[in-house]
Amino acid sequence: NNGCKHCGGKAEKSSGGEPKRRRSKPKAVCPFYRHEALQGLRDEALVKVRDIEQLVALGHETKGCPYYGGRLAVPAAQVIVLPYQTLLHEATRRASGIRLKDQVVIIDEAHNLTDTITCIHSSEVTGAQVGVAPTNRLKAKNLMYLKQILFVVEGLVRVLGGKVGQNPQNQVTQSGTEMLTINNFLFKAQIDNINLFKIQRYFEKSLISRKLFGFVEKYQGNGVKVSLSSKENRRTEGLSHFLQSLQTSQPTPMEKQISMASPMMQVEGFLFALTNANKDGRLVIQRHGTLAQCSLKFLLLNPAVHFAPVLKECRAVIIAGGTMQPVADFKEQLLLSAGVAVDRITEFCCGHVIPPENILPIVLCNGPSGQELEFTFQNRETPQMMDEMGRVLANLMNVVPGGVVCFFPSYEYERRALAHWESTGILARLAAKKKIFQEPKKASQVEQVLTEYSRCIQNCRQVGGALSGALLFSVVGGKMSEGINFSDDLGRCVVMVGMPYPNIKSPELQEKMAYLDKHMPQVGRQSPGKALVENLCMKAVNQSIGRAIRHRGDYASILLLDRRYSRPTTLHKLPEWIRRSTRVQPTFGPAFASIRKVSLTQVWS
């Protein structure tokens, strides 16, 4: 931000009050911020659709800034494609020049819209960040807002159990988690007498967080010392000491992380979050280990308050997605709570492009040996349950060609199941039929694993041999449950192990459930809180099992390994195009026969 300055030297005032020209050479302007170049880039951007990388290349050609040139093109554009954050965050939207008045907004992949709004407007700050933010080192006696900011930061340190002015990595705190309302948190931090709205306006107008971050980047590690002589400079003597204290020769990994995260910007975002209404959010105080490891997290409970301006300004909002079901809680939490009248909501649902016979969804209630399949948290790790799951997969490997994708409810359960199968020999049986791949822990390795998985399936189809394809173990909500296409032979069968319910003991989820139970109407016979838990589970399932059908001529079988999927209320929450073809099989024999028939003949009936 500090390097992208597009204004030259400003006129100074003489002693008589009249402006005079600066004698020294004016500041250099950005060579890419030239009117002619920006106008040319704007026109080129409107002639042909270009992505960000292509706009950058165009900027090099025209010697114009692609960022400002792209912004100039916004008013004349007919269609603007932008990320969720730019649309849903008001300050970012305003800074980007996006005006929603009388516009039509289309939100694609909207199954995670509620969570996205919640995450965008939630905020977290660690003890390390508030510990190194310029606290008592900013001696601003005559600067009221700076003193108030320092007072608030000191309050945050005290709430976490630390002491102001001491190294946060050397302060040990008492472990524990505490949940507070916004008002109670302000009282606990003893900052209830501070007008956070005025501080927010000061942050926005002065850009102090960006300036501090710029100072740190400029002076950190370069040995520059600031000479203070005048009375005016002595006012900021504390700031200079703070900057000089950051001049460490070899910063630790923690210090690198703090510097990259910009502590003052994190604190600013956290203070903005505290301006929400008391009923719309909660504060989670987590203390463990040292002060640097503790954290303060603001949890937004009512995303409708931040979605309401979008709905109010736009002419129409189209919320679209392939796996939007169930939609009842979505409408209640995001639309009705934002003040949208019921008669303004139009709901439309269409089927899939594939014919019903191209998909074979099966709810399997029992395994090959008759063991009932119910992967609850209490019994899913028993040897009997893991053995039965292994038998189901072993039978599938014998008849399903190409690729099989198996989704586990968590990484930990995947690890335990694979370790058990290795000790019992089941893993070796699976590996004799399919080459086994596992979802990587690092996101950078996903592409490599998928390439090898695809290459293996292709080689098995062309060359033949003992292996008939590949088996990929993945996790619901992981790196391969969204945005990955297992089309054609990459996913001829998708297996869903159990029901991936979220952690009901999570303080954040419990608070969200309590909020919904208090402010939302009952959903059928379920409380809003319990409906939320089941909806989160089924939306994750729908996203995962939808990976296998990617075009009109595609086909696949879907195996839901848990008898709880047979409940009418749960079945109703599957996508309609899957639900209409779903078969509930109490025993393994008929289910295996239908999958075998489809796999051998590739004729769906």
Coordinates of C-alpha atoms in Angstrom, one line a residue:
N1 CA 0.0 0.0 0.0
N2 CA 2.8 2.4 0.8
G3 CA 4.7 1.6 -2.4
C4 CA 1.6 2.2 -4.6
K5 CA 1.5 6.0 -4.3
H6 CA 0.0 7.7 -7.4
C7 CA 0.0 11.4 -6.2
G8 CA 3.0 13.7 -6.7
G9 CA 4.4 16.4 -4.3
K10 CA 1.8 18.7 -2.8
A11 CA 2.0 22.5 -2.4
E12 CA 3.3 23.9 0.8
K13 CA 2.2 27.0 2.6
S14 CA 4.5 30.0 3.1
S15 CA 4.8 31.9 6.3
G16 CA 2.2 34.3 5.1
G17 CA -0.3 31.6 4.5
E18 CA 0.0 31.7 0.7
P19 CA 0.8 28.4 -1.0
K20 CA 4.3 28.2 -2.5
R21 CA 5.8 25.6 -4.8
R22 CA 8.1 23.0 -3.3
R23 CA 11.6 23.8 -4.2
S24 CA 12.8 20.2 -3.9
K25 CA 12.1 17.7 -6.6
P26 CA 8.6 16.3 -6.2
K27 CA 8.0 12.7 -5.2
A28 CA 8.2 10.2 -8.0
V29 CA 4.8 9.0 -9.2
C30 CA 4.0 5.4 -10.1
P31 CA 5.0 4.9 -13.8
F32 CA 2.0 2.7 -14.3
Y33 CA -0.5 5.3 -13.0
R34 CA -0.8 7.4 -16.1
H35 CA -4.1 8.6 -17.4
E36 CA -3.7 7.5 -21.0
A37 CA -2.4 4.1 -20.1
L38 CA -5.2 3.5 -17.7
Q39 CA -7.8 4.6 -20.2
G40 CA -6.3 2.2 -22.8
L41 CA -6.2 -0.7 -20.4
R42 CA -9.8 0.0 -19.4
D43 CA -10.9 -0.1 -23.0
E44 CA -9.0 -3.3 -23.7
A45 CA -10.4 -5.0 -20.6
L46 CA -14.0 -4.2 -21.8
V47 CA -13.4 -5.5 -25.3
K48 CA -12.4 -9.1 -24.2
V49 CA -13.0 -11.1 -21.1
R50 CA -9.7 -11.6 -19.2
D51 CA -8.8 -13.1 -15.9
I52 CA -6.4 -11.5 -13.4
E53 CA -3.2 -13.0 -14.9
Q54 CA -4.2 -11.8 -18.4
L55 CA -4.9 -8.3 -17.0
V56 CA -1.4 -8.2 -15.5
A57 CA 0.1 -9.2 -18.9
L58 CA -2.0 -6.5 -20.5
G59 CA -0.7 -4.0 -17.9
H60 CA 2.9 -4.8 -18.9
E61 CA 2.0 -4.2 -22.6
T62 CA 0.1 -0.9 -22.1
K63 CA 2.3 0.3 -19.2
G64 CA -0.8 0.8 -17.2
C65 CA -1.8 -0.5 -13.7
P66 CA -4.2 -3.5 -14.1
Y67 CA -5.7 -2.8 -10.6
Y68 CA -6.7 0.8 -11.2
G69 CA -7.4 0.2 -14.9
G70 CA -9.7 -2.7 -14.0
R71 CA -11.5 -0.5 -11.5
L72 CA -12.1 2.1 -14.2
A73 CA -13.8 -0.5 -16.3
V74 CA -16.3 -1.5 -13.6
P75 CA -18.9 1.3 -14.3
A76 CA -19.1 0.4 -18.0
A77 CA -19.0 -3.4 -17.6
Q78 CA -22.2 -5.5 -18.0
V79 CA -21.0 -8.5 -16.0
I80 CA -18.5 -8.3 -13.1
V81 CA -17.1 -11.5 -11.7
L82 CA -15.6 -11.1 -8.2
P83 CA -14.8 -13.2 -5.1
Y84 CA -17.2 -13.7 -2.2
Q85 CA -15.2 -11.5 0.1
T86 CA -15.3 -8.5 -2.3
L87 CA -19.1 -8.8 -2.6
L88 CA -20.0 -9.6 1.0
H89 CA -17.7 -7.3 3.0
E90 CA -19.0 -3.8 2.8
A91 CA -15.7 -1.9 3.3
T92 CA -13.9 -4.1 0.6
R93 CA -16.9 -3.6 -1.7
R94 CA -16.7 0.1 -1.3
A95 CA -12.9 0.2 -1.8
S96 CA -13.2 -1.8 -5.0
G97 CA -15.8 0.6 -6.5
I98 CA -18.6 -2.0 -6.6
R99 CA -22.0 -0.4 -6.4
L100 CA -25.0 -2.7 -5.9
K101 CA -27.8 -0.2 -6.3
D102 CA -30.4 -1.7 -8.7
Q103 CA -28.0 -4.5 -9.8
V104 CA -28.6 -8.2 -10.2
V105 CA -26.3 -10.3 -8.0
I106 CA -25.8 -14.0 -8.7
I107 CA -24.0 -16.0 -6.0
D108 CA -22.8 -19.3 -7.3
E109 CA -21.7 -22.3 -5.1
A110 CA -23.9 -20.8 -2.4
H111 CA -24.1 -23.9 -0.3
N112 CA -21.4 -22.4 2.0
L113 CA -22.8 -18.8 1.9
T114 CA -23.8 -18.7 5.5
D115 CA -20.5 -20.0 6.7
T116 CA -18.6 -17.6 4.4
I117 CA -20.4 -14.6 5.8
T118 CA -19.8 -15.8 9.3
C119 CA -16.1 -16.3 8.7
I120 CA -15.6 -13.0 6.9
H121 CA -17.1 -11.0 9.8
S122 CA -15.6 -13.1 12.6
S123 CA -12.2 -12.2 13.9
E124 CA -9.4 -13.7 15.9
V125 CA -6.4 -12.2 17.6
T126 CA -3.7 -14.1 19.4
G127 CA -1.8 -13.2 22.6
A128 CA 1.3 -12.9 20.6
Q129 CA -0.2 -10.3 18.4
V130 CA -1.7 -8.1 21.2
G131 CA 1.6 -8.6 23.1
V132 CA 3.8 -7.1 20.3
A133 CA 1.3 -4.5 19.2
P134 CA 2.6 -1.0 20.1
T135 CA 1.2 -0.8 23.6
N136 CA 2.9 1.5 26.2
R137 CA 5.6 2.4 23.6
L138 CA 3.4 4.8 21.9
K139 CA 3.6 7.8 24.2
A140 CA 0.8 9.9 22.6
K141 CA -0.1 12.4 25.4
N142 CA -1.9 14.8 23.1
L143 CA -3.4 12.2 20.7
M144 CA -6.6 11.1 22.2
Y145 CA -7.4 8.2 19.9
L146 CA -4.0 6.7 20.1
K147 CA -4.2 6.7 23.8
Q148 CA -7.6 5.0 23.6
I149 CA -6.2 2.3 21.3
L150 CA -3.4 1.7 23.6
F151 CA -5.9 1.4 26.5
V152 CA -8.0 -1.1 24.6
V153 CA -4.9 -3.2 23.6
E154 CA -3.8 -3.3 27.3
G155 CA -7.3 -4.5 28.2
L156 CA -7.1 -7.4 25.7
V157 CA -3.7 -8.4 27.2
R158 CA -5.2 -8.4 30.7
V159 CA -8.2 -10.5 29.6
L160 CA -5.9 -13.2 28.4
G161 CA -4.2 -13.2 31.8
G162 CA -1.0 -11.4 30.7
K163 CA 0.9 -8.4 31.9
V164 CA 1.4 -5.3 29.7
G165 CA 4.9 -4.6 28.5
Q166 CA 6.3 -8.1 29.0
N167 CA 7.3 -10.7 26.4
P168 CA 4.1 -12.7 25.6
Q169 CA 6.2 -15.9 25.0
N170 CA 7.5 -15.8 28.6
Q171 CA 4.2 -15.3 30.3
V172 CA 2.4 -18.5 31.5
T173 CA -1.4 -18.4 31.7
Q174 CA -4.0 -20.6 33.3
S175 CA -5.6 -23.0 30.8
G176 CA -9.3 -22.7 30.1
T177 CA -12.0 -21.6 27.6
E178 CA -14.5 -18.9 28.4
M179 CA -17.5 -17.7 26.3
L180 CA -18.9 -14.2 26.8
T181 CA -21.4 -11.8 25.3
I182 CA -19.9 -8.7 23.7
N183 CA -21.1 -6.5 26.6
N184 CA -19.7 -8.9 29.3
F185 CA -16.4 -9.0 27.4
L186 CA -16.2 -5.2 27.3
F187 CA -16.8 -5.1 31.1
K188 CA -14.3 -7.9 31.7
A189 CA -11.6 -6.1 29.7
Q190 CA -12.6 -2.8 31.4
I191 CA -13.0 -1.0 28.0
D192 CA -16.8 -0.5 28.2
N193 CA -16.2 3.3 28.6
I194 CA -14.5 3.5 25.2
N195 CA -16.5 4.5 22.1
L196 CA -15.4 1.8 19.6
F197 CA -17.4 3.3 16.8
K198 CA -15.3 6.5 17.0
I199 CA -12.1 4.4 17.1
Q200 CA -13.3 2.5 14.1
R201 CA -13.8 5.8 12.2
Y202 CA -10.3 6.9 13.3
F203 CA -8.8 3.7 12.0
E204 CA -10.5 4.0 8.7
K205 CA -9.6 7.7 8.2
S206 CA -6.0 7.7 9.5
L207 CA -5.0 4.3 8.1
I208 CA -2.7 4.0 11.1
S209 CA -2.6 0.2 10.8
R210 CA -1.2 0.3 7.3
K211 CA 1.2 3.1 8.2
L212 CA 2.6 1.1 11.2
F213 CA 2.9 -2.0 9.0
G214 CA 4.7 0.1 6.4
F215 CA 7.1 1.5 9.1
V216 CA 7.9 -2.0 10.3
E217 CA 8.6 -3.3 6.8
K218 CA 10.8 -0.2 6.1
Y219 CA 12.9 -0.3 9.3
Q220 CA 12.9 -3.9 10.4
G221 CA 16.4 -5.3 10.3
N222 CA 18.0 -2.4 8.4
G223 CA 19.6 -0.8 11.4
V224 CA 18.0 2.6 10.8
K225 CA 17.8 4.8 13.8
V226 CA 15.5 7.7 14.1
S227 CA 16.8 11.0 15.5
L228 CA 14.2 12.9 17.5
S229 CA 15.0 16.5 18.3
S230 CA 11.9 18.7 17.9
K231 CA 9.0 18.9 20.4
E232 CA 6.7 17.5 17.7
N233 CA 8.9 14.5 17.2
R234 CA 9.2 13.7 20.9
R235 CA 5.5 13.1 20.8
T236 CA 6.1 9.9 18.8
E237 CA 9.3 8.9 20.6
G238 CA 7.5 5.8 21.9
L239 CA 6.7 4.8 18.3
S240 CA 10.3 5.1 17.3
H241 CA 11.4 2.9 20.2
F242 CA 8.8 0.4 19.2
L243 CA 10.1 0.3 15.6
Q244 CA 13.7 0.0 16.8
S245 CA 12.8 -2.9 19.0
L246 CA 11.7 -4.8 15.9
Q247 CA 15.2 -4.6 14.4
T248 CA 16.1 -8.2 15.3
S249 CA 18.9 -9.8 13.3
Q250 CA 17.4 -13.3 13.2
P251 CA 13.6 -13.3 14.0
T252 CA 12.1 -16.5 15.4
P253 CA 9.4 -18.3 13.4
M254 CA 6.8 -16.9 15.8
E255 CA 8.1 -13.4 15.2
K256 CA 8.0 -14.0 11.4
Q257 CA 4.4 -15.1 11.7
I258 CA 3.5 -12.1 13.8
S259 CA 5.2 -9.7 11.4
M260 CA 3.4 -11.2 8.4
A261 CA 0.1 -11.1 10.1
S262 CA 0.5 -7.4 10.9
P263 CA -0.5 -7.3 14.6
M264 CA -2.1 -3.9 14.5
M265 CA -4.3 -4.9 11.5
Q266 CA -5.4 -8.0 13.4
V267 CA -6.3 -5.8 16.5
E268 CA -8.1 -3.4 14.2
G269 CA -10.3 -6.2 12.7
F270 CA -11.0 -7.5 16.2
L271 CA -12.1 -4.1 17.5
F272 CA -14.4 -3.7 14.4
A273 CA -16.0 -7.0 15.3
L274 CA -16.8 -5.7 18.8
T275 CA -19.1 -3.1 17.3
N276 CA -21.7 -5.7 16.4
A277 CA -24.9 -5.9 18.4
N278 CA -24.6 -7.7 21.7
K279 CA -27.1 -10.5 20.7
D280 CA -25.4 -11.1 17.3
G281 CA -22.0 -12.4 18.5
R282 CA -20.0 -14.1 21.2
L283 CA -16.4 -13.8 22.4
V284 CA -14.4 -17.0 22.9
I285 CA -11.4 -16.6 25.3
Q286 CA -8.9 -19.5 24.9
R287 CA -6.1 -19.7 27.4
H288 CA -3.4 -22.4 27.3
G289 CA 0.4 -22.4 27.6
T290 CA 2.0 -19.0 27.3
L291 CA 0.3 -15.7 26.5
A292 CA 1.5 -15.9 22.9
Q293 CA -0.5 -19.2 22.4
C294 CA -3.8 -17.7 23.8
S295 CA -6.4 -16.2 21.6
L296 CA -9.5 -14.0 21.5
K297 CA -12.1 -14.9 18.9
F298 CA -15.2 -13.1 17.9
L299 CA -17.9 -15.5 16.7
L300 CA -20.7 -14.0 14.5
L301 CA -24.0 -15.7 15.3
N302 CA -26.3 -13.7 13.0
P303 CA -24.9 -13.5 9.4
A304 CA -28.1 -11.8 8.2
V305 CA -27.1 -8.4 9.6
H306 CA -24.2 -8.3 7.1
F307 CA -26.1 -9.8 4.2
A308 CA -29.1 -7.4 4.7
P309 CA -27.4 -4.4 2.9
V310 CA -26.8 -6.6 -0.2
L311 CA -30.4 -7.7 -0.3
K312 CA -31.6 -4.1 0.3
E313 CA -29.6 -2.5 -2.4
C314 CA -29.9 -5.0 -5.2
R315 CA -32.7 -5.3 -7.6
A316 CA -32.5 -9.1 -7.3
V317 CA -30.3 -11.7 -5.7
I318 CA -30.0 -15.1 -7.3
I319 CA -28.6 -17.7 -4.9
A320 CA -27.6 -20.8 -6.8
G321 CA -25.8 -24.1 -6.2
G322 CA -25.8 -27.8 -7.1
T323 CA -26.1 -29.0 -3.5
M324 CA -28.2 -26.3 -1.8
Q325 CA -30.5 -28.8 0.0
P326 CA -31.6 -28.6 2.8
V327 CA -32.7 -24.9 2.3
A328 CA -35.1 -24.3 5.1
D329 CA -32.4 -23.1 7.6
F330 CA -30.7 -21.2 4.8
K331 CA -33.9 -19.2 4.1
E332 CA -34.6 -18.6 7.8
Q333 CA -31.1 -17.5 8.8
L334 CA -30.1 -15.4 5.7
L335 CA -33.3 -14.1 4.1
L336 CA -36.2 -13.9 6.5
S337 CA -33.9 -12.8 9.4
A338 CA -32.6 -10.0 7.1
G339 CA -36.1 -8.7 6.7
V340 CA -37.0 -10.2 3.3
A341 CA -40.7 -10.7 2.9
V342 CA -41.9 -14.3 2.2
D343 CA -43.6 -13.3 -1.1
R344 CA -40.3 -11.9 -2.4
I345 CA -38.6 -15.3 -2.2
T346 CA -39.0 -17.6 -5.2
E347 CA -37.6 -21.1 -5.0
F348 CA -36.7 -23.1 -8.0
C349 CA -35.2 -26.6 -8.1
C350 CA -34.4 -28.6 -11.3
G351 CA -33.1 -32.1 -11.8
H352 CA -29.7 -33.2 -13.0
V353 CA -28.8 -33.4 -16.7
I354 CA -28.2 -37.2 -16.3
P355 CA -31.1 -39.6 -16.6
P356 CA -32.2 -41.3 -13.4
E357 CA -30.8 -44.7 -14.5
N358 CA -27.2 -43.3 -14.7
I359 CA -26.9 -43.2 -10.9
L360 CA -27.3 -45.9 -8.3
P361 CA -27.4 -44.5 -4.8
I362 CA -27.8 -47.2 -2.1
V363 CA -28.3 -46.9 1.7
L364 CA -26.6 -50.0 3.1
C365 CA -27.9 -51.0 6.6
N366 CA -26.0 -54.2 7.1
G367 CA -22.6 -55.6 6.0
P368 CA -21.7 -58.9 4.4
S369 CA -21.6 -60.8 7.7
G370 CA -24.9 -59.3 9.0
Q371 CA -23.2 -56.7 11.2
E372 CA -25.5 -53.6 11.5
L373 CA -23.8 -50.5 10.1
E374 CA -24.1 -47.6 12.4
F375 CA -21.0 -45.5 12.6
T376 CA -21.8 -43.5 15.7
F377 CA -18.9 -41.9 17.6
Q378 CA -19.3 -44.5 20.4
N379 CA -19.0 -47.7 18.3
R380 CA -17.3 -46.8 15.0
E381 CA -13.8 -47.6 16.3
T382 CA -14.8 -51.1 17.5
P383 CA -12.9 -53.9 15.7
Q384 CA -16.2 -55.4 14.6
M385 CA -17.4 -52.2 12.8
M386 CA -14.0 -51.6 11.1
D387 CA -13.8 -55.2 10.0
E388 CA -17.3 -55.0 8.5
M389 CA -16.4 -51.8 6.7
G390 CA -13.3 -53.5 5.3
R391 CA -15.4 -56.4 4.0
V392 CA -17.7 -54.1 2.2
L393 CA -14.8 -52.4 0.4
A394 CA -13.1 -55.7 -0.4
N395 CA -16.3 -56.9 -2.1
L396 CA -16.6 -53.7 -4.0
M397 CA -13.0 -53.9 -5.3
N398 CA -13.8 -57.2 -6.9
V399 CA -16.6 -55.8 -9.2
V400 CA -16.2 -52.0 -9.6
P401 CA -13.9 -51.0 -12.4
G402 CA -11.8 -47.8 -12.5
G403 CA -11.6 -45.6 -9.5
V404 CA -13.3 -45.8 -6.1
V405 CA -13.4 -42.9 -3.7
C406 CA -14.0 -43.6 0.0
F407 CA -14.9 -40.7 2.3
F408 CA -14.2 -40.9 6.0
P409 CA -15.9 -38.6 8.6
S410 CA -12.5 -37.4 10.0
Y411 CA -8.8 -37.7 9.5
E412 CA -8.4 -39.4 12.8
Y413 CA -10.9 -42.1 12.0
E414 CA -9.2 -42.6 8.6
R415 CA -5.9 -43.1 10.4
R416 CA -7.3 -45.6 12.9
A417 CA -9.2 -47.6 10.2
L418 CA -6.2 -47.9 8.0
A419 CA -4.0 -48.9 10.9
H420 CA -6.5 -51.6 11.9
W421 CA -6.8 -52.9 8.3
E422 CA -3.0 -53.1 8.0
S423 CA -2.8 -55.3 11.1
T424 CA -5.6 -57.6 10.0
G425 CA -4.6 -58.0 6.4
I426 CA -7.6 -56.2 4.9
L427 CA -5.5 -53.4 3.5
A428 CA -3.4 -56.0 1.6
R429 CA -6.6 -57.5 0.1
L430 CA -7.7 -54.1 -1.0
A431 CA -4.2 -53.3 -2.5
A432 CA -4.3 -56.5 -4.5
K433 CA -7.2 -55.2 -6.5
K434 CA -6.7 -51.4 -6.5
K435 CA -3.7 -49.3 -6.0
I436 CA -4.3 -47.3 -2.8
F437 CA -4.0 -43.5 -2.6
Q438 CA -4.6 -41.3 0.3
E439 CA -5.5 -37.6 0.5
P440 CA -2.3 -35.6 1.3
K441 CA -2.0 -33.5 4.4
K442 CA -0.5 -30.6 2.4
A443 CA -2.7 -28.7 -0.1
S444 CA 0.3 -28.3 -2.4
Q445 CA 0.4 -32.1 -2.9
V446 CA -3.2 -32.6 -3.9
E447 CA -2.5 -32.0 -7.6
Q448 CA 0.3 -34.5 -7.6
V449 CA -1.8 -37.2 -5.9
L450 CA -4.7 -36.7 -8.3
T451 CA -2.4 -36.9 -11.3
E452 CA -0.9 -40.2 -10.1
Y453 CA -4.4 -41.5 -9.2
S454 CA -5.7 -40.6 -12.7
R455 CA -2.6 -42.1 -14.5
C456 CA -2.9 -45.3 -12.6
I457 CA -6.6 -45.8 -13.6
Q458 CA -5.8 -45.0 -17.2
N459 CA -2.9 -47.5 -17.3
C460 CA -5.0 -50.2 -15.7
R461 CA -7.7 -49.7 -18.4
Q462 CA -5.2 -49.8 -21.3
V463 CA -2.8 -52.4 -20.1
G464 CA -4.9 -54.6 -17.8
G465 CA -3.3 -56.9 -15.3
A466 CA -4.0 -57.8 -11.7
L467 CA -5.0 -54.2 -10.7
S468 CA -8.4 -53.0 -12.0
G469 CA -8.0 -49.4 -11.0
A470 CA -7.3 -47.3 -7.9
L471 CA -8.8 -46.6 -4.5
L472 CA -8.6 -43.1 -3.0
F473 CA -9.2 -42.5 0.7
S474 CA -10.4 -39.0 1.4
V475 CA -12.1 -37.1 4.2
V476 CA -15.4 -35.2 4.3
G477 CA -14.7 -31.5 4.3
G478 CA -11.1 -32.1 3.3
K479 CA -9.1 -31.0 0.3
M480 CA -10.9 -33.4 -2.1
S481 CA -14.5 -33.1 -1.0
E482 CA -15.1 -29.8 -2.9
G483 CA -14.0 -28.6 -6.3
I484 CA -12.5 -31.9 -7.4
N485 CA -14.0 -33.7 -10.4
F486 CA -14.1 -37.5 -10.2
S487 CA -15.7 -37.9 -13.6
D488 CA -15.9 -41.0 -15.7
D489 CA -13.5 -43.8 -14.6
L490 CA -12.0 -41.5 -11.8
G491 CA -15.1 -42.2 -9.7
R492 CA -17.3 -45.1 -10.7
C493 CA -18.2 -45.6 -7.0
V494 CA -18.3 -43.2 -4.1
V495 CA -18.4 -44.7 -0.6
M496 CA -19.6 -42.5 2.3
V497 CA -18.6 -44.0 5.7
G498 CA -21.0 -43.0 8.5
M499 CA -22.5 -39.5 8.9
P500 CA -20.0 -36.7 9.4
Y501 CA -21.6 -34.8 12.2
P502 CA -19.7 -31.7 13.4
N503 CA -18.2 -31.8 16.9
I504 CA -21.2 -31.2 19.1
K505 CA -18.9 -30.3 22.1
S506 CA -17.4 -27.4 20.3
P507 CA -18.1 -24.2 22.3
E508 CA -18.7 -22.2 19.1
L509 CA -21.3 -24.8 17.8
Q510 CA -23.1 -25.0 21.1
E511 CA -23.4 -21.2 21.2
K512 CA -24.7 -21.1 17.6
M513 CA -27.3 -23.8 18.5
A514 CA -28.4 -21.9 21.6
Y515 CA -28.7 -18.7 19.5
L516 CA -30.9 -20.4 16.9
D517 CA -33.1 -22.1 19.6
K518 CA -33.7 -18.7 21.1
H519 CA -34.3 -16.6 17.9
M520 CA -35.5 -19.0 15.2
P521 CA -38.8 -20.9 14.8
Q522 CA -38.9 -24.7 15.2
V523 CA -38.1 -26.7 12.1
G524 CA -40.8 -29.5 11.9
R525 CA -40.4 -31.5 15.1
Q526 CA -36.7 -30.5 15.6
S527 CA -35.3 -27.6 17.4
P528 CA -33.4 -25.1 15.2
G529 CA -30.1 -26.1 16.9
K530 CA -30.5 -29.8 16.2
A531 CA -31.6 -29.1 12.7
L532 CA -28.4 -27.0 12.2
V533 CA -26.3 -30.0 13.2
E534 CA -28.0 -32.4 10.8
N535 CA -28.0 -29.9 8.0
L536 CA -24.3 -29.3 8.4
C537 CA -23.8 -33.0 8.2
M538 CA -25.9 -33.6 5.1
K539 CA -24.6 -30.6 3.2
A540 CA -21.1 -32.0 3.6
V541 CA -22.3 -35.4 2.4
N542 CA -24.0 -33.9 -0.6
Q543 CA -20.9 -32.0 -1.6
S544 CA -18.8 -35.2 -1.3
I545 CA -21.1 -37.6 -3.2
G546 CA -21.7 -35.1 -5.9
R547 CA -18.1 -35.3 -7.0
A548 CA -18.7 -38.5 -9.1
I549 CA -21.3 -37.1 -11.6
R550 CA -19.9 -34.4 -13.7
H551 CA -21.5 -34.5 -17.2
R552 CA -24.5 -35.8 -19.0
G553 CA -23.0 -39.1 -20.1
D554 CA -21.4 -39.9 -16.7
Y555 CA -22.6 -42.7 -14.4
A556 CA -21.6 -43.9 -10.9
S557 CA -22.9 -45.8 -7.9
I558 CA -23.1 -44.2 -4.4
L559 CA -22.9 -46.3 -1.3
L560 CA -24.0 -44.7 2.0
L561 CA -22.6 -47.0 4.8
D562 CA -24.9 -46.3 7.7
R563 CA -28.5 -47.3 8.5
R564 CA -29.3 -43.8 9.7
Y565 CA -29.4 -42.6 6.1
S566 CA -32.6 -44.6 5.8
R567 CA -34.5 -42.3 8.1
P568 CA -37.2 -40.4 6.1
T569 CA -36.0 -37.0 7.4
T570 CA -32.4 -37.7 6.5
L571 CA -33.3 -39.1 3.0
H572 CA -35.3 -35.9 2.4
K573 CA -32.1 -33.9 2.8
L574 CA -30.4 -35.6 -0.1
P575 CA -30.4 -33.7 -3.4
E576 CA -33.6 -34.5 -5.3
W577 CA -31.8 -35.9 -8.3
I578 CA -30.0 -38.4 -6.0
R579 CA -33.0 -39.1 -3.7
R580 CA -35.3 -40.1 -6.6
S581 CA -33.0 -43.0 -7.4
T582 CA -32.0 -44.0 -3.9
R583 CA -32.6 -47.6 -2.7
V584 CA -32.6 -48.6 0.9
Q585 CA -31.1 -52.1 1.2
P586 CA -31.4 -53.8 4.6
T587 CA -29.0 -56.6 3.6
F588 CA -25.7 -56.6 1.7
G589 CA -26.6 -59.3 -0.9
P590 CA -29.1 -57.3 -3.0
A591 CA -27.0 -54.2 -2.9
F592 CA -23.9 -56.0 -4.0
A593 CA -25.8 -57.7 -6.8
S594 CA -27.1 -54.4 -8.2
I595 CA -23.7 -52.8 -8.1
R596 CA -22.1 -55.9 -9.7
K597 CA -24.7 -55.9 -12.5
V598 CA -24.1 -52.3 -13.3
S599 CA -20.3 -52.7 -13.2
L600 CA -20.2 -55.7 -15.5
T601 CA -22.7 -54.6 -18.1
Q602 CA -22.4 -50.8 -17.7
V603 CA -26.1 -50.8 -18.6
W604 CA -28.2 -49.1 -15.9
S605 CA -31.6 -50.4 -15.2

